[in-house]
Short mmCIF file of N, CA and C in Angstrom, two decimals:
data_model
loop_
_atom_site.label_atom_id
_atom_site.label_comp_id
_atom_site.label_asym_id
_atom_site.label_seq_id
_atom_site.Cartn_x
_atom_site.Cartn_y
_atom_site.Cartn_z
N MET A 1 -73.69 -17.96 -61.02
CA MET A 1 -74.96 -18.29 -61.32
C MET A 1 -75.93 -17.20 -61.20
N ALA A 2 -76.77 -17.18 -61.67
CA ALA A 2 -77.56 -16.32 -61.76
C ALA A 2 -78.97 -16.98 -61.26
N THR A 3 -79.22 -16.15 -60.17
CA THR A 3 -80.52 -16.58 -59.38
C THR A 3 -81.64 -15.77 -60.22
N ALA A 4 -82.26 -16.64 -60.37
CA ALA A 4 -83.70 -15.85 -60.91
C ALA A 4 -84.43 -15.27 -59.88
N PRO A 5 -84.95 -14.30 -60.12
CA PRO A 5 -85.96 -13.53 -59.02
C PRO A 5 -86.91 -14.28 -58.62
N ALA A 6 -87.10 -14.72 -57.11
CA ALA A 6 -88.38 -15.32 -56.85
C ALA A 6 -89.69 -14.35 -57.19
N PRO A 7 -90.35 -15.23 -57.70
CA PRO A 7 -91.92 -14.84 -57.95
C PRO A 7 -92.29 -13.64 -56.99
N ALA A 8 -92.89 -12.53 -57.06
CA ALA A 8 -93.23 -11.92 -56.18
C ALA A 8 -94.66 -12.44 -55.64
N ALA A 9 -94.65 -12.20 -54.26
CA ALA A 9 -95.83 -12.58 -53.55
C ALA A 9 -97.09 -11.51 -53.92
N THR A 10 -97.92 -11.99 -54.24
CA THR A 10 -99.18 -11.14 -54.48
C THR A 10 -100.06 -10.91 -53.37
N ASP A 11 -100.15 -9.81 -53.20
CA ASP A 11 -101.06 -9.65 -51.87
C ASP A 11 -102.66 -9.81 -52.36
N VAL A 12 -102.96 -10.53 -51.59
CA VAL A 12 -104.35 -10.91 -51.78
C VAL A 12 -105.10 -10.15 -50.52
N VAL A 13 -105.95 -9.13 -50.77
CA VAL A 13 -106.57 -8.57 -49.65
C VAL A 13 -108.05 -9.41 -49.35
N ALA A 14 -108.01 -9.73 -48.14
CA ALA A 14 -109.35 -10.51 -47.77
C ALA A 14 -110.47 -9.23 -47.60
N PRO A 15 -111.71 -9.68 -47.77
CA PRO A 15 -112.77 -8.63 -47.88
C PRO A 15 -112.68 -8.21 -46.09
N ALA A 16 -113.01 -7.03 -45.72
CA ALA A 16 -113.12 -6.63 -44.49
C ALA A 16 -114.22 -7.44 -43.75
N PRO A 17 -114.42 -7.68 -42.42
CA PRO A 17 -115.60 -8.29 -41.89
C PRO A 17 -116.76 -7.57 -42.04
N ALA A 18 -117.93 -8.03 -41.85
CA ALA A 18 -119.25 -7.22 -42.17
C ALA A 18 -119.68 -6.61 -41.00
N LYS A 19 -118.92 -6.57 -39.66
CA LYS A 19 -119.36 -6.37 -38.77
C LYS A 19 -119.82 -4.61 -38.65
N GLY A 20 -119.15 -4.02 -39.30
CA GLY A 20 -119.25 -2.59 -39.48
C GLY A 20 -120.36 -2.26 -40.25
N LYS A 21 -120.78 -3.10 -41.31
CA LYS A 21 -121.86 -2.61 -42.15
C LYS A 21 -123.21 -3.19 -41.21
N LYS A 22 -123.21 -4.37 -40.51
CA LYS A 22 -124.38 -4.57 -39.64
C LYS A 22 -124.46 -3.66 -38.44
N LYS A 23 -123.27 -3.06 -37.83
CA LYS A 23 -123.63 -1.97 -36.91
C LYS A 23 -124.28 -0.81 -37.41
N LEU A 24 -124.13 -0.56 -38.29
CA LEU A 24 -124.59 0.79 -39.42
C LEU A 24 -125.94 0.45 -39.61
N LEU A 25 -126.35 -0.58 -40.07
CA LEU A 25 -127.45 -0.70 -40.53
C LEU A 25 -128.64 -0.87 -38.90
N LEU A 26 -127.96 -1.56 -38.17
CA LEU A 26 -128.84 -1.51 -37.01
C LEU A 26 -129.15 -0.20 -36.27
N ILE A 27 -127.92 0.71 -36.50
CA ILE A 27 -127.96 2.21 -35.84
C ILE A 27 -129.44 3.17 -36.93
N ALA A 28 -129.01 2.86 -38.00
CA ALA A 28 -130.23 3.24 -39.06
C ALA A 28 -131.51 2.79 -38.77
N LEU A 29 -131.62 1.40 -38.47
CA LEU A 29 -132.79 0.84 -38.45
C LEU A 29 -133.55 1.64 -36.87
N ALA A 30 -132.49 1.66 -36.18
CA ALA A 30 -133.11 2.10 -34.72
C ALA A 30 -133.61 3.54 -34.70
N THR A 31 -132.69 4.44 -35.41
CA THR A 31 -132.98 5.90 -35.62
C THR A 31 -134.42 5.85 -36.48
N LEU A 32 -134.71 5.05 -37.72
CA LEU A 32 -135.90 5.43 -38.23
C LEU A 32 -137.08 4.91 -37.50
N VAL A 33 -137.02 4.24 -36.26
CA VAL A 33 -137.96 3.50 -35.55
C VAL A 33 -138.09 4.68 -34.61
N LEU A 34 -137.40 5.29 -34.11
CA LEU A 34 -137.56 6.48 -33.17
C LEU A 34 -138.09 7.42 -33.96
N LEU A 35 -137.76 7.75 -35.22
CA LEU A 35 -138.38 9.01 -35.93
C LEU A 35 -139.84 8.71 -36.04
N VAL A 36 -140.05 7.21 -36.54
CA VAL A 36 -141.79 7.20 -36.69
C VAL A 36 -142.39 7.12 -35.46
N ALA A 37 -141.91 6.75 -34.45
CA ALA A 37 -142.55 6.55 -33.06
C ALA A 37 -142.87 8.30 -32.74
N GLY A 38 -141.81 9.05 -32.84
CA GLY A 38 -141.85 10.55 -32.58
C GLY A 38 -142.82 11.25 -33.48
N GLY A 39 -142.89 11.01 -34.67
CA GLY A 39 -143.88 11.54 -35.52
C GLY A 39 -145.24 11.03 -35.44
N GLY A 40 -145.53 9.97 -35.16
CA GLY A 40 -146.85 9.45 -34.54
C GLY A 40 -147.25 10.14 -33.36
N SER A 41 -146.38 10.16 -32.15
CA SER A 41 -146.65 10.82 -31.10
C SER A 41 -147.17 12.59 -31.54
N VAL A 42 -146.32 13.17 -32.12
CA VAL A 42 -146.73 14.48 -32.48
C VAL A 42 -147.83 14.57 -33.19
N THR A 43 -148.20 13.94 -34.22
CA THR A 43 -149.43 13.87 -35.05
C THR A 43 -150.57 13.63 -34.04
N PHE A 44 -150.37 12.82 -33.27
CA PHE A 44 -151.77 12.27 -32.15
C PHE A 44 -151.85 13.39 -31.61
N TRP A 45 -150.96 14.09 -30.82
CA TRP A 45 -150.90 15.41 -30.36
C TRP A 45 -151.43 16.59 -30.83
N VAL A 46 -151.21 16.66 -31.97
CA VAL A 46 -151.79 17.82 -33.07
C VAL A 46 -153.27 17.58 -33.19
N MET A 47 -153.73 16.37 -33.35
CA MET A 47 -155.01 15.84 -33.66
C MET A 47 -155.73 16.20 -32.44
N GLN A 48 -155.40 16.01 -31.22
CA GLN A 48 -156.11 16.24 -30.01
C GLN A 48 -156.29 17.88 -29.68
N LYS A 49 -155.21 18.49 -30.08
CA LYS A 49 -155.41 19.93 -29.69
C LYS A 49 -156.22 20.43 -30.75
N ARG A 50 -156.51 20.02 -32.08
CA ARG A 50 -157.37 20.50 -32.97
C ARG A 50 -158.70 20.20 -32.63
N ALA A 51 -159.19 18.96 -32.04
CA ALA A 51 -160.35 18.49 -31.44
C ALA A 51 -160.54 19.46 -30.63
N ALA A 52 -160.02 19.57 -29.56
CA ALA A 52 -159.97 20.51 -28.43
C ALA A 52 -160.43 22.04 -28.74
N GLU A 53 -159.76 22.41 -29.87
CA GLU A 53 -160.02 23.89 -30.37
C GLU A 53 -161.28 24.05 -31.14
N ALA A 54 -161.46 22.52 -31.73
CA ALA A 54 -163.17 22.81 -32.59
C ALA A 54 -164.03 22.60 -31.42
N ALA A 55 -163.85 21.77 -30.45
CA ALA A 55 -164.92 21.84 -29.52
C ALA A 55 -165.09 23.20 -28.86
N ALA A 56 -163.91 23.81 -28.68
CA ALA A 56 -163.90 25.35 -28.21
C ALA A 56 -164.84 26.07 -28.83
N ASP A 57 -164.32 26.28 -30.25
CA ASP A 57 -165.20 27.10 -30.90
C ASP A 57 -166.71 26.68 -31.19
N ALA A 58 -167.00 25.36 -30.98
CA ALA A 58 -168.47 25.25 -31.21
C ALA A 58 -169.04 25.56 -29.72
N GLY A 59 -168.33 26.06 -28.65
CA GLY A 59 -168.79 26.68 -27.57
C GLY A 59 -169.05 25.44 -26.34
N ASP A 60 -168.59 24.15 -26.89
CA ASP A 60 -168.75 23.03 -25.93
C ASP A 60 -167.32 23.37 -24.88
N ASP A 61 -167.40 22.77 -23.70
CA ASP A 61 -166.37 22.68 -22.86
C ASP A 61 -165.62 21.46 -23.19
N PRO A 62 -164.22 21.50 -23.64
CA PRO A 62 -163.59 20.27 -23.97
C PRO A 62 -163.68 19.16 -22.95
N ASP A 63 -163.55 19.45 -21.57
CA ASP A 63 -163.74 18.48 -20.51
C ASP A 63 -165.08 17.79 -20.70
N ALA A 64 -166.09 18.75 -20.95
CA ALA A 64 -167.70 17.85 -20.71
C ALA A 64 -167.68 17.04 -22.25
N VAL A 65 -166.93 17.52 -23.31
CA VAL A 65 -167.15 16.63 -24.45
C VAL A 65 -166.35 15.28 -24.15
N ALA A 66 -165.27 15.37 -23.58
CA ALA A 66 -164.58 14.04 -23.13
C ALA A 66 -165.05 13.36 -22.27
N GLU A 67 -166.06 13.87 -21.27
CA GLU A 67 -166.73 13.10 -20.46
C GLU A 67 -167.81 12.46 -21.05
N GLN A 68 -168.49 13.16 -21.86
CA GLN A 68 -169.59 12.58 -22.80
C GLN A 68 -169.17 11.23 -23.76
N MET A 69 -167.98 11.56 -24.25
CA MET A 69 -167.50 10.57 -25.12
C MET A 69 -167.17 9.19 -24.15
N ALA A 70 -166.52 9.52 -23.07
CA ALA A 70 -166.10 8.64 -22.13
C ALA A 70 -167.51 7.65 -21.90
N LYS A 71 -168.20 8.58 -21.43
CA LYS A 71 -169.90 7.98 -20.96
C LYS A 71 -170.14 7.07 -21.86
N LYS A 72 -170.31 7.47 -23.24
CA LYS A 72 -170.78 6.72 -24.35
C LYS A 72 -170.10 5.50 -24.50
N LYS A 73 -168.60 5.40 -24.38
CA LYS A 73 -167.90 4.43 -24.48
C LYS A 73 -168.28 3.26 -23.29
N LYS A 74 -168.58 3.94 -22.29
CA LYS A 74 -168.64 3.14 -20.91
C LYS A 74 -170.00 2.27 -21.09
N ASP A 75 -170.93 3.21 -21.37
CA ASP A 75 -172.33 2.71 -21.58
C ASP A 75 -172.43 1.40 -22.47
N GLY A 76 -171.69 1.81 -23.74
CA GLY A 76 -171.67 0.60 -24.83
C GLY A 76 -172.89 0.50 -25.62
N LYS A 77 -173.95 1.40 -25.17
CA LYS A 77 -175.20 1.26 -26.06
C LYS A 77 -175.30 2.10 -26.97
N GLN A 78 -174.54 1.76 -28.17
CA GLN A 78 -174.70 2.43 -29.34
C GLN A 78 -176.09 2.45 -30.15
N HIS A 79 -177.19 2.96 -29.89
CA HIS A 79 -178.34 2.74 -30.14
C HIS A 79 -178.41 2.85 -31.82
N LEU A 80 -178.59 2.07 -32.65
CA LEU A 80 -178.84 2.55 -34.26
C LEU A 80 -180.19 3.07 -34.35
N PRO A 81 -180.16 4.13 -35.40
CA PRO A 81 -181.87 4.58 -35.44
C PRO A 81 -182.67 3.74 -36.04
N VAL A 82 -183.97 3.88 -35.68
CA VAL A 82 -184.96 3.11 -36.18
C VAL A 82 -185.86 4.03 -37.29
N PHE A 83 -186.15 3.74 -38.33
CA PHE A 83 -186.66 4.63 -39.56
C PHE A 83 -188.10 4.07 -39.54
N LEU A 84 -188.93 5.16 -39.73
CA LEU A 84 -190.36 4.91 -39.75
C LEU A 84 -190.90 5.63 -40.88
N PRO A 85 -191.10 4.78 -42.30
CA PRO A 85 -191.64 5.76 -43.35
C PRO A 85 -192.98 5.84 -43.35
N MET A 86 -193.40 7.02 -43.88
CA MET A 86 -194.92 7.34 -43.78
C MET A 86 -195.53 7.27 -45.02
N ASP A 87 -196.52 6.98 -45.08
CA ASP A 87 -197.42 7.04 -46.63
C ASP A 87 -197.00 8.39 -47.13
N LEU A 88 -197.11 8.36 -48.43
CA LEU A 88 -197.02 9.57 -49.16
C LEU A 88 -197.80 10.44 -49.01
N PHE A 89 -197.56 11.90 -48.98
CA PHE A 89 -198.55 12.96 -48.99
C PHE A 89 -198.82 13.82 -50.20
N THR A 90 -200.20 13.62 -50.39
CA THR A 90 -200.48 14.40 -51.72
C THR A 90 -201.16 15.75 -51.31
N VAL A 91 -200.95 16.66 -51.46
CA VAL A 91 -201.78 17.96 -50.47
C VAL A 91 -201.82 19.12 -51.60
N ASN A 92 -202.99 19.64 -51.93
CA ASN A 92 -203.09 20.91 -52.42
C ASN A 92 -202.59 22.10 -51.57
N LEU A 93 -201.55 22.78 -52.10
CA LEU A 93 -201.19 23.93 -51.55
C LEU A 93 -201.63 25.22 -51.32
N ALA A 94 -201.58 26.40 -50.48
CA ALA A 94 -202.31 27.42 -50.16
C ALA A 94 -202.25 28.30 -51.17
N ASP A 95 -201.58 28.14 -52.43
CA ASP A 95 -201.42 29.32 -53.35
C ASP A 95 -202.76 29.68 -53.75
N ARG A 96 -203.04 31.13 -54.05
CA ARG A 96 -204.56 31.26 -54.47
C ARG A 96 -204.52 31.60 -55.92
N ASP A 97 -203.20 31.97 -56.36
CA ASP A 97 -203.35 32.43 -57.80
C ASP A 97 -203.26 31.13 -58.88
N ALA A 98 -203.00 29.90 -58.43
CA ALA A 98 -203.06 28.90 -59.03
C ALA A 98 -203.08 27.61 -58.30
N GLU A 99 -203.76 26.47 -58.95
CA GLU A 99 -203.85 25.25 -58.18
C GLU A 99 -202.56 24.54 -58.23
N ARG A 100 -201.84 24.60 -56.99
CA ARG A 100 -200.66 23.90 -56.87
C ARG A 100 -200.68 22.93 -55.93
N TYR A 101 -199.93 21.56 -56.03
CA TYR A 101 -199.85 20.83 -55.02
C TYR A 101 -198.39 20.03 -54.65
N ALA A 102 -198.45 19.60 -53.77
CA ALA A 102 -197.30 19.13 -53.38
C ALA A 102 -197.44 17.44 -52.97
N GLN A 103 -196.37 16.73 -53.51
CA GLN A 103 -196.39 15.13 -53.25
C GLN A 103 -194.96 15.05 -52.39
N VAL A 104 -195.16 14.72 -51.12
CA VAL A 104 -193.88 14.46 -50.10
C VAL A 104 -194.02 13.35 -49.46
N GLY A 105 -192.77 12.71 -49.60
CA GLY A 105 -192.51 11.41 -48.74
C GLY A 105 -191.62 12.05 -47.57
N VAL A 106 -192.04 11.51 -46.50
CA VAL A 106 -191.67 11.64 -45.09
C VAL A 106 -191.31 10.37 -44.53
N THR A 107 -189.85 10.19 -43.87
CA THR A 107 -189.72 9.41 -43.10
C THR A 107 -188.84 9.84 -41.67
N LEU A 108 -189.21 9.25 -40.73
CA LEU A 108 -188.97 9.76 -39.35
C LEU A 108 -187.85 9.01 -38.92
N GLU A 109 -187.01 9.46 -38.45
CA GLU A 109 -185.63 8.66 -37.69
C GLU A 109 -186.07 8.85 -36.34
N LEU A 110 -186.23 7.73 -35.61
CA LEU A 110 -186.56 7.71 -34.10
C LEU A 110 -185.48 6.90 -33.60
N ALA A 111 -185.47 6.94 -31.91
CA ALA A 111 -184.38 6.67 -31.26
C ALA A 111 -184.30 5.07 -30.91
N ASP A 112 -185.68 4.74 -30.96
CA ASP A 112 -185.65 3.14 -30.83
C ASP A 112 -186.87 2.44 -31.23
N SER A 113 -187.04 1.43 -31.51
CA SER A 113 -188.23 0.51 -31.70
C SER A 113 -189.37 0.80 -30.94
N LYS A 114 -189.30 0.94 -29.37
CA LYS A 114 -190.21 1.46 -28.90
C LYS A 114 -190.99 2.49 -29.38
N THR A 115 -190.22 3.58 -29.41
CA THR A 115 -190.95 4.80 -29.84
C THR A 115 -191.52 4.44 -31.33
N SER A 116 -191.09 3.66 -32.12
CA SER A 116 -191.77 3.35 -33.44
C SER A 116 -193.00 2.69 -33.33
N ASP A 117 -193.15 1.72 -32.38
CA ASP A 117 -194.30 1.06 -32.01
C ASP A 117 -195.50 2.17 -31.40
N LEU A 118 -195.27 2.96 -30.61
CA LEU A 118 -195.88 4.06 -30.23
C LEU A 118 -196.28 5.00 -31.24
N LEU A 119 -195.43 5.26 -31.93
CA LEU A 119 -195.92 6.20 -32.97
C LEU A 119 -197.06 5.64 -34.00
N LYS A 120 -196.77 4.31 -34.38
CA LYS A 120 -197.58 3.77 -35.10
C LYS A 120 -199.34 3.65 -34.66
N ALA A 121 -199.17 3.60 -33.40
CA ALA A 121 -200.35 3.77 -32.69
C ALA A 121 -201.27 4.96 -32.93
N TYR A 122 -200.37 6.04 -32.95
CA TYR A 122 -200.78 7.55 -33.14
C TYR A 122 -200.62 7.96 -34.40
N MET A 123 -200.44 7.00 -35.54
CA MET A 123 -200.18 7.32 -36.81
C MET A 123 -201.29 8.31 -37.39
N PRO A 124 -202.54 7.85 -37.33
CA PRO A 124 -203.50 8.58 -37.71
C PRO A 124 -203.65 10.06 -37.27
N ALA A 125 -203.22 10.46 -36.39
CA ALA A 125 -203.22 11.77 -35.79
C ALA A 125 -202.02 12.64 -36.20
N VAL A 126 -200.91 11.84 -36.45
CA VAL A 126 -199.66 12.40 -36.86
C VAL A 126 -199.72 12.78 -38.39
N ARG A 127 -200.38 11.92 -39.17
CA ARG A 127 -200.49 12.10 -40.43
C ARG A 127 -201.37 13.40 -40.74
N ASN A 128 -202.73 13.40 -39.86
CA ASN A 128 -203.63 14.67 -39.90
C ASN A 128 -202.77 15.88 -39.65
N ASP A 129 -201.90 16.10 -38.53
CA ASP A 129 -201.01 17.17 -38.42
C ASP A 129 -200.05 17.80 -39.79
N VAL A 130 -199.72 16.67 -40.13
CA VAL A 130 -198.80 16.85 -41.11
C VAL A 130 -199.44 17.25 -42.46
N LEU A 131 -200.45 16.63 -42.71
CA LEU A 131 -201.36 16.99 -44.06
C LEU A 131 -201.47 18.59 -43.84
N MET A 132 -202.08 18.93 -42.43
CA MET A 132 -202.53 20.22 -42.04
C MET A 132 -201.26 21.21 -42.32
N LEU A 133 -200.16 20.84 -41.80
CA LEU A 133 -198.95 21.52 -41.98
C LEU A 133 -198.66 22.03 -43.77
N ILE A 134 -198.52 21.07 -44.55
CA ILE A 134 -198.32 21.05 -45.85
C ILE A 134 -199.12 22.02 -46.55
N ALA A 135 -200.57 21.82 -46.00
CA ALA A 135 -201.78 22.31 -46.89
C ALA A 135 -201.51 24.01 -46.63
N HIS A 136 -201.06 24.16 -45.56
CA HIS A 136 -200.90 25.87 -45.25
C HIS A 136 -199.65 26.49 -45.62
N LYS A 137 -199.20 25.62 -46.57
CA LYS A 137 -197.76 26.20 -47.10
C LYS A 137 -197.77 26.57 -48.62
N LYS A 138 -197.21 27.51 -48.76
CA LYS A 138 -197.08 28.02 -50.41
C LYS A 138 -195.96 27.39 -51.21
N ALA A 139 -196.18 27.31 -52.49
CA ALA A 139 -195.30 26.65 -53.15
C ALA A 139 -194.02 27.55 -53.27
N ALA A 140 -193.71 28.68 -53.12
CA ALA A 140 -192.70 29.53 -53.18
C ALA A 140 -191.79 29.25 -51.92
N GLU A 141 -192.62 28.98 -50.63
CA GLU A 141 -191.89 28.60 -49.42
C GLU A 141 -191.42 27.23 -49.46
N LEU A 142 -191.91 26.14 -50.07
CA LEU A 142 -191.54 24.87 -50.23
C LEU A 142 -190.44 24.85 -51.07
N GLN A 143 -190.42 25.67 -52.13
CA GLN A 143 -189.37 25.43 -53.17
C GLN A 143 -187.80 25.76 -52.49
N GLU A 144 -187.75 26.53 -51.67
CA GLU A 144 -186.40 27.03 -51.05
C GLU A 144 -185.90 26.11 -50.14
N ARG A 145 -184.83 26.08 -49.66
CA ARG A 145 -184.15 25.00 -48.78
C ARG A 145 -184.58 25.54 -47.31
N THR A 146 -184.59 26.67 -47.15
CA THR A 146 -185.06 27.22 -45.50
C THR A 146 -186.74 26.55 -45.62
N GLY A 147 -187.56 26.81 -46.41
CA GLY A 147 -188.76 26.32 -46.57
C GLY A 147 -189.16 24.80 -45.98
N LYS A 148 -188.14 24.08 -46.62
CA LYS A 148 -188.14 22.49 -46.60
C LYS A 148 -187.33 22.27 -45.05
N VAL A 149 -186.87 22.86 -44.63
CA VAL A 149 -185.88 22.67 -43.08
C VAL A 149 -186.88 23.25 -42.31
N GLU A 150 -187.79 24.33 -42.24
CA GLU A 150 -188.82 24.61 -41.43
C GLU A 150 -189.82 23.60 -41.43
N LEU A 151 -190.08 23.18 -42.53
CA LEU A 151 -191.26 22.10 -42.57
C LEU A 151 -190.82 20.86 -42.03
N ALA A 152 -189.49 20.55 -42.11
CA ALA A 152 -189.05 19.27 -41.18
C ALA A 152 -189.05 19.46 -39.74
N ARG A 153 -188.79 20.81 -39.24
CA ARG A 153 -188.90 20.95 -37.72
C ARG A 153 -190.28 21.11 -37.51
N GLU A 154 -191.47 21.53 -38.24
CA GLU A 154 -192.89 21.30 -37.72
C GLU A 154 -193.30 20.13 -37.90
N ILE A 155 -192.83 19.14 -38.71
CA ILE A 155 -193.15 17.69 -38.79
C ILE A 155 -192.61 17.01 -37.32
N ARG A 156 -191.59 17.37 -37.14
CA ARG A 156 -191.15 16.82 -36.03
C ARG A 156 -191.83 17.03 -34.80
N ARG A 157 -192.11 18.35 -34.50
CA ARG A 157 -192.90 18.79 -33.49
C ARG A 157 -194.29 18.06 -33.60
N ALA A 158 -194.64 17.76 -34.91
CA ALA A 158 -196.16 17.12 -34.88
C ALA A 158 -196.02 15.68 -34.64
N ALA A 159 -194.75 14.95 -34.75
CA ALA A 159 -194.63 13.56 -34.31
C ALA A 159 -194.15 13.46 -32.96
N LEU A 160 -193.57 14.57 -32.30
CA LEU A 160 -193.29 14.63 -30.74
C LEU A 160 -195.01 14.79 -30.10
N LYS A 161 -195.57 15.54 -30.63
CA LYS A 161 -196.82 15.73 -29.99
C LYS A 161 -197.52 14.45 -29.14
N PRO A 162 -197.74 13.50 -29.83
CA PRO A 162 -198.64 12.54 -29.25
C PRO A 162 -197.45 11.67 -28.19
N LEU A 163 -196.38 11.98 -28.51
CA LEU A 163 -195.47 11.16 -27.65
C LEU A 163 -195.42 11.81 -25.98
N ASP A 164 -195.28 13.08 -26.24
CA ASP A 164 -195.42 14.09 -25.06
C ASP A 164 -196.88 13.74 -24.10
N GLU A 165 -197.80 13.76 -24.96
CA GLU A 165 -199.07 13.24 -24.35
C GLU A 165 -199.13 12.05 -23.83
N ALA A 166 -198.34 11.04 -24.28
CA ALA A 166 -198.43 9.88 -23.84
C ALA A 166 -197.37 9.75 -22.50
N ASP A 167 -196.41 10.86 -22.55
CA ASP A 167 -195.55 10.89 -21.19
C ASP A 167 -194.48 10.15 -21.22
N ASP A 168 -194.18 9.51 -22.53
CA ASP A 168 -193.12 8.58 -22.79
C ASP A 168 -191.95 8.98 -23.16
N ALA A 169 -191.68 10.56 -23.44
CA ALA A 169 -190.51 10.99 -23.78
C ALA A 169 -189.76 11.34 -22.93
N GLN A 170 -189.31 10.40 -21.99
CA GLN A 170 -188.26 10.78 -21.06
C GLN A 170 -186.85 10.16 -21.56
N GLY A 171 -185.77 10.77 -20.85
CA GLY A 171 -184.45 10.38 -21.29
C GLY A 171 -183.59 11.37 -21.88
N ASP A 172 -182.43 11.09 -22.15
CA ASP A 172 -181.50 12.05 -22.65
C ASP A 172 -181.65 12.06 -24.19
N GLU A 173 -182.06 11.34 -24.83
CA GLU A 173 -182.25 11.54 -26.21
C GLU A 173 -183.61 11.74 -26.81
N PRO A 174 -183.88 12.63 -27.53
CA PRO A 174 -184.99 12.91 -28.17
C PRO A 174 -185.82 11.33 -28.87
N PRO A 175 -186.94 11.29 -28.67
CA PRO A 175 -187.54 10.07 -29.33
C PRO A 175 -187.51 10.26 -30.94
N VAL A 176 -187.75 11.64 -31.37
CA VAL A 176 -187.73 11.50 -33.05
C VAL A 176 -186.39 12.46 -33.34
N ARG A 177 -185.65 11.68 -33.69
CA ARG A 177 -184.23 12.45 -33.97
C ARG A 177 -184.21 13.49 -35.21
N ALA A 178 -185.03 13.08 -36.06
CA ALA A 178 -185.02 14.03 -37.41
C ALA A 178 -185.95 13.46 -38.39
N VAL A 179 -186.38 14.38 -39.38
CA VAL A 179 -187.27 14.07 -40.44
C VAL A 179 -186.53 14.01 -41.73
N HIS A 180 -186.56 13.15 -42.43
CA HIS A 180 -186.17 12.96 -43.78
C HIS A 180 -187.17 13.14 -44.80
N PHE A 181 -186.94 13.59 -45.92
CA PHE A 181 -187.81 13.65 -47.23
C PHE A 181 -187.07 12.56 -48.06
N SER A 182 -188.22 11.61 -48.58
CA SER A 182 -187.56 10.59 -49.47
C SER A 182 -188.04 11.11 -50.80
N SER A 183 -189.05 11.91 -50.71
CA SER A 183 -189.48 12.60 -52.15
C SER A 183 -190.13 13.83 -51.74
N PHE A 184 -189.73 14.87 -52.78
CA PHE A 184 -190.43 16.19 -52.57
C PHE A 184 -190.74 16.84 -54.00
N ILE A 185 -192.15 16.59 -54.67
CA ILE A 185 -192.60 17.15 -55.77
C ILE A 185 -193.56 18.27 -55.52
N ILE A 186 -193.43 19.36 -56.33
CA ILE A 186 -194.34 20.56 -56.18
C ILE A 186 -194.68 20.75 -57.54
N GLN A 187 -196.00 20.93 -58.16
CA GLN A 187 -196.66 21.00 -59.47
C GLN A 187 -197.55 22.24 -59.18
#
């Protein structure tokens, strides 16, 4: 009798457990987290070093700069500037060869509203001083950037003058921070 060969058993391979893949994924994720944290700390360190170098280049002591920044944070008094626009100035210039005039809009940047109120009381005197300053300038001076910067310095000094007389200009911060031109026309 012939026996028929028994059907061959087919090998069915079951998929390997996913433990190996999970472990590999976990290791890759942990490595990625460490790389990001390390990169962030290196970036922070480099930025701090650059800030210290910039302060040293500017002639400031890094410790003094850090102390000043900490003091500002501690005080918590971040004063917003107060702007005091002045009326438009239209003035004949000091040019002798031709009649030239300037029309200048000035806005004062002040430390606080108290300074603004005080300056408003002295505004006629401040306006007079500014008019006299502009009237003694020549068109060629005012057309250059350096001339405008110098005029802004002189206007700032004129605005500080009544504050010094009122003896109210005490403190760390100057009462008149800056002078801004809102318009500047020379004809």
